[in-house]
Amino acid sequence: MNSHSMVIVHRVKPEYMAQYLEESARFVELMDEKQTGAKLAGSWTCMIGDQDEAVHLWKYKGGYSEYNKATAIYRTDPVSFQNLLLLETVC
């Protein structure tokens, strides 16, 4: 089966890390609720080195077509997009 993985690294202002983690969890729920096909395979924060980083590994079982579908959904869905904007403000 065709699949695609993507690693996302966000640099988060330290004073916003707790809020970022809450918003990230909600974003993952929204991606599942909206049936985007995107699955979070793993998520980490750094304890040594750049402690302002959050790393996420997303998987798309349908390859790039599934990735494109997920991207279109979260960029056009008002709730998902609002949540994404909140994530971007704390990074």
mmCIF file with all atom_site columns, C-alpha atoms in Angstrom:
data_model
loop_
_atom_site.group_PDB
_atom_site.id
_atom_site.type_symbol
_atom_site.label_atom_id
_atom_site.label_alt_id
_atom_site.label_comp_id
_atom_site.label_asym_id
_atom_site.label_entity_id
_atom_site.label_seq_id
_atom_site.pdbx_PDB_ins_code
_atom_site.Cartn_x
_atom_site.Cartn_y
_atom_site.Cartn_z
_atom_site.occupancy
_atom_site.B_iso_or_equiv
_atom_site.pdbx_formal_charge
_atom_site.auth_seq_id
_atom_site.auth_comp_id
_atom_site.auth_asym_id
_atom_site.auth_atom_id
_atom_site.pdbx_PDB_model_num
ATOM 1  C CA . MET A 1 1  ? 0.000   0.000  0.000  1.00 0.00 ? 1  MET A CA 1
ATOM 2  C CA . ASN A 1 2  ? 1.141   3.523  -0.792 1.00 0.00 ? 2  ASN A CA 1
ATOM 3  C CA . SER A 1 3  ? 1.910   5.610  2.303  1.00 0.00 ? 3  SER A CA 1
ATOM 4  C CA . HIS A 1 4  ? 3.529   8.898  3.225  1.00 0.00 ? 4  HIS A CA 1
ATOM 5  C CA . SER A 1 5  ? 5.026   10.125 6.494  1.00 0.00 ? 5  SER A CA 1
ATOM 6  C CA . MET A 1 6  ? 5.837   13.649 7.546  1.00 0.00 ? 6  MET A CA 1
ATOM 7  C CA . VAL A 1 7  ? 7.844   15.003 10.451 1.00 0.00 ? 7  VAL A CA 1
ATOM 8  C CA . ILE A 1 8  ? 6.726   18.400 11.706 1.00 0.00 ? 8  ILE A CA 1
ATOM 9  C CA . VAL A 1 9  ? 8.892   20.431 14.097 1.00 0.00 ? 9  VAL A CA 1
ATOM 10 C CA . HIS A 1 10 ? 7.390   23.422 15.868 1.00 0.00 ? 10 HIS A CA 1
ATOM 11 C CA . ARG A 1 11 ? 9.425   25.867 17.892 1.00 0.00 ? 11 ARG A CA 1
ATOM 12 C CA . VAL A 1 12 ? 7.234   27.010 20.756 1.00 0.00 ? 12 VAL A CA 1
ATOM 13 C CA . LYS A 1 13 ? 7.746   30.022 22.977 1.00 0.00 ? 13 LYS A CA 1
ATOM 14 C CA . PRO A 1 14 ? 8.466   28.461 26.386 1.00 0.00 ? 14 PRO A CA 1
ATOM 15 C CA . GLU A 1 15 ? 5.714   30.388 28.144 1.00 0.00 ? 15 GLU A CA 1
ATOM 16 C CA . TYR A 1 16 ? 3.169   28.888 25.719 1.00 0.00 ? 16 TYR A CA 1
ATOM 17 C CA . MET A 1 17 ? 4.262   25.220 25.759 1.00 0.00 ? 17 MET A CA 1
ATOM 18 C CA . ALA A 1 18 ? 1.381   24.037 28.000 1.00 0.00 ? 18 ALA A CA 1
ATOM 19 C CA . GLN A 1 19 ? -1.185  25.832 25.808 1.00 0.00 ? 19 GLN A CA 1
ATOM 20 C CA . TYR A 1 20 ? 0.509   24.503 22.669 1.00 0.00 ? 20 TYR A CA 1
ATOM 21 C CA . LEU A 1 21 ? 0.279   20.914 23.915 1.00 0.00 ? 21 LEU A CA 1
ATOM 22 C CA . GLU A 1 22 ? -3.441  21.351 24.702 1.00 0.00 ? 22 GLU A CA 1
ATOM 23 C CA . GLU A 1 23 ? -4.136  22.867 21.278 1.00 0.00 ? 23 GLU A CA 1
ATOM 24 C CA . SER A 1 24 ? -2.088  20.149 19.575 1.00 0.00 ? 24 SER A CA 1
ATOM 25 C CA . ALA A 1 25 ? -4.159  17.448 21.279 1.00 0.00 ? 25 ALA A CA 1
ATOM 26 C CA . ARG A 1 26 ? -7.364  19.144 20.099 1.00 0.00 ? 26 ARG A CA 1
ATOM 27 C CA . PHE A 1 27 ? -5.969  19.425 16.562 1.00 0.00 ? 27 PHE A CA 1
ATOM 28 C CA . VAL A 1 28 ? -5.283  15.664 16.527 1.00 0.00 ? 28 VAL A CA 1
ATOM 29 C CA . GLU A 1 29 ? -8.876  15.020 17.648 1.00 0.00 ? 29 GLU A CA 1
ATOM 30 C CA . LEU A 1 30 ? -10.200 17.299 14.906 1.00 0.00 ? 30 LEU A CA 1
ATOM 31 C CA . MET A 1 31 ? -8.155  15.518 12.243 1.00 0.00 ? 31 MET A CA 1
ATOM 32 C CA . ASP A 1 32 ? -9.713  12.229 13.364 1.00 0.00 ? 32 ASP A CA 1
ATOM 33 C CA . GLU A 1 33 ? -13.251 13.654 13.646 1.00 0.00 ? 33 GLU A CA 1
ATOM 34 C CA . LYS A 1 34 ? -13.015 15.157 10.152 1.00 0.00 ? 34 LYS A CA 1
ATOM 35 C CA . GLN A 1 35 ? -11.845 11.787 8.764  1.00 0.00 ? 35 GLN A CA 1
ATOM 36 C CA . THR A 1 36 ? -8.823  13.322 7.080  1.00 0.00 ? 36 THR A CA 1
ATOM 37 C CA . GLY A 1 37 ? -6.896  10.057 6.962  1.00 0.00 ? 37 GLY A CA 1
ATOM 38 C CA . ALA A 1 38 ? -4.022  11.700 8.844  1.00 0.00 ? 38 ALA A CA 1
ATOM 39 C CA . LYS A 1 39 ? -2.837  9.695  11.850 1.00 0.00 ? 39 LYS A CA 1
ATOM 40 C CA . LEU A 1 40 ? -0.429  10.959 14.474 1.00 0.00 ? 40 LEU A CA 1
ATOM 41 C CA . ALA A 1 41 ? 2.169   8.207  14.826 1.00 0.00 ? 41 ALA A CA 1
ATOM 42 C CA . GLY A 1 42 ? 4.226   9.940  17.498 1.00 0.00 ? 42 GLY A CA 1
ATOM 43 C CA . SER A 1 43 ? 4.723   13.237 19.283 1.00 0.00 ? 43 SER A CA 1
ATOM 44 C CA . TRP A 1 44 ? 7.636   14.430 21.424 1.00 0.00 ? 44 TRP A CA 1
ATOM 45 C CA . THR A 1 45 ? 8.949   17.463 23.237 1.00 0.00 ? 45 THR A CA 1
ATOM 46 C CA . CYS A 1 46 ? 12.659  17.943 23.774 1.00 0.00 ? 46 CYS A CA 1
ATOM 47 C CA . MET A 1 47 ? 14.119  17.556 27.253 1.00 0.00 ? 47 MET A CA 1
ATOM 48 C CA . ILE A 1 48 ? 17.765  18.173 26.279 1.00 0.00 ? 48 ILE A CA 1
ATOM 49 C CA . GLY A 1 49 ? 19.022  20.746 23.803 1.00 0.00 ? 49 GLY A CA 1
ATOM 50 C CA . ASP A 1 50 ? 16.348  22.886 22.128 1.00 0.00 ? 50 ASP A CA 1
ATOM 51 C CA . GLN A 1 51 ? 13.664  22.581 24.800 1.00 0.00 ? 51 GLN A CA 1
ATOM 52 C CA . ASP A 1 52 ? 11.334  24.841 22.866 1.00 0.00 ? 52 ASP A CA 1
ATOM 53 C CA . GLU A 1 53 ? 10.699  22.196 20.200 1.00 0.00 ? 53 GLU A CA 1
ATOM 54 C CA . ALA A 1 54 ? 7.758   19.875 19.698 1.00 0.00 ? 54 ALA A CA 1
ATOM 55 C CA . VAL A 1 55 ? 8.142   17.115 17.109 1.00 0.00 ? 55 VAL A CA 1
ATOM 56 C CA . HIS A 1 56 ? 5.235   15.272 15.480 1.00 0.00 ? 56 HIS A CA 1
ATOM 57 C CA . LEU A 1 57 ? 5.271   12.289 13.106 1.00 0.00 ? 57 LEU A CA 1
ATOM 58 C CA . TRP A 1 58 ? 2.154   12.100 10.898 1.00 0.00 ? 58 TRP A CA 1
ATOM 59 C CA . LYS A 1 59 ? 1.277   9.116  8.686  1.00 0.00 ? 59 LYS A CA 1
ATOM 60 C CA . TYR A 1 60 ? -0.938  9.098  5.611  1.00 0.00 ? 60 TYR A CA 1
ATOM 61 C CA . LYS A 1 61 ? -1.841  5.554  4.498  1.00 0.00 ? 61 LYS A CA 1
ATOM 62 C CA . GLY A 1 62 ? -3.029  6.673  1.086  1.00 0.00 ? 62 GLY A CA 1
ATOM 63 C CA . GLY A 1 63 ? 0.211   8.434  0.219  1.00 0.00 ? 63 GLY A CA 1
ATOM 64 C CA . TYR A 1 64 ? 0.290   11.931 -1.197 1.00 0.00 ? 64 TYR A CA 1
ATOM 65 C CA . SER A 1 65 ? -3.378  11.822 -2.214 1.00 0.00 ? 65 SER A CA 1
ATOM 66 C CA . GLU A 1 66 ? -4.306  11.227 1.458  1.00 0.00 ? 66 GLU A CA 1
ATOM 67 C CA . TYR A 1 67 ? -1.918  13.999 2.522  1.00 0.00 ? 67 TYR A CA 1
ATOM 68 C CA . ASN A 1 68 ? -3.521  16.390 0.009  1.00 0.00 ? 68 ASN A CA 1
ATOM 69 C CA . LYS A 1 69 ? -6.992  15.431 1.269  1.00 0.00 ? 69 LYS A CA 1
ATOM 70 C CA . ALA A 1 70 ? -6.021  16.083 4.904  1.00 0.00 ? 70 ALA A CA 1
ATOM 71 C CA . THR A 1 71 ? -4.427  19.412 4.002  1.00 0.00 ? 71 THR A CA 1
ATOM 72 C CA . ALA A 1 72 ? -7.507  20.540 2.055  1.00 0.00 ? 72 ALA A CA 1
ATOM 73 C CA . ILE A 1 73 ? -9.798  19.629 4.944  1.00 0.00 ? 73 ILE A CA 1
ATOM 74 C CA . TYR A 1 74 ? -7.912  21.424 7.677  1.00 0.00 ? 74 TYR A CA 1
ATOM 75 C CA . ARG A 1 75 ? -7.328  24.493 5.518  1.00 0.00 ? 75 ARG A CA 1
ATOM 76 C CA . THR A 1 76 ? -11.000 24.863 4.561  1.00 0.00 ? 76 THR A CA 1
ATOM 77 C CA . ASP A 1 77 ? -12.796 23.635 7.690  1.00 0.00 ? 77 ASP A CA 1
ATOM 78 C CA . PRO A 1 78 ? -13.413 26.684 9.937  1.00 0.00 ? 78 PRO A CA 1
ATOM 79 C CA . VAL A 1 79 ? -12.964 24.817 13.240 1.00 0.00 ? 79 VAL A CA 1
ATOM 80 C CA . SER A 1 80 ? -9.813  22.996 12.146 1.00 0.00 ? 80 SER A CA 1
ATOM 81 C CA . PHE A 1 81 ? -8.353  26.141 10.607 1.00 0.00 ? 81 PHE A CA 1
ATOM 82 C CA . GLN A 1 82 ? -9.083  28.207 13.728 1.00 0.00 ? 82 GLN A CA 1
ATOM 83 C CA . ASN A 1 83 ? -7.323  25.587 15.836 1.00 0.00 ? 83 ASN A CA 1
ATOM 84 C CA . LEU A 1 84 ? -4.361  25.589 13.454 1.00 0.00 ? 84 LEU A CA 1
ATOM 85 C CA . LEU A 1 85 ? -4.133  29.387 13.742 1.00 0.00 ? 85 LEU A CA 1
ATOM 86 C CA . LEU A 1 86 ? -4.065  29.089 17.536 1.00 0.00 ? 86 LEU A CA 1
ATOM 87 C CA . LEU A 1 87 ? -1.204  26.626 17.232 1.00 0.00 ? 87 LEU A CA 1
ATOM 88 C CA . GLU A 1 88 ? 0.686   29.030 14.975 1.00 0.00 ? 88 GLU A CA 1
ATOM 89 C CA . THR A 1 89 ? 0.329   31.938 17.430 1.00 0.00 ? 89 THR A CA 1
ATOM 90 C CA . VAL A 1 90 ? 2.170   30.090 20.181 1.00 0.00 ? 90 VAL A CA 1
ATOM 91 C CA . CYS A 1 91 ? 5.001   28.922 17.939 1.00 0.00 ? 91 CYS A CA 1
#
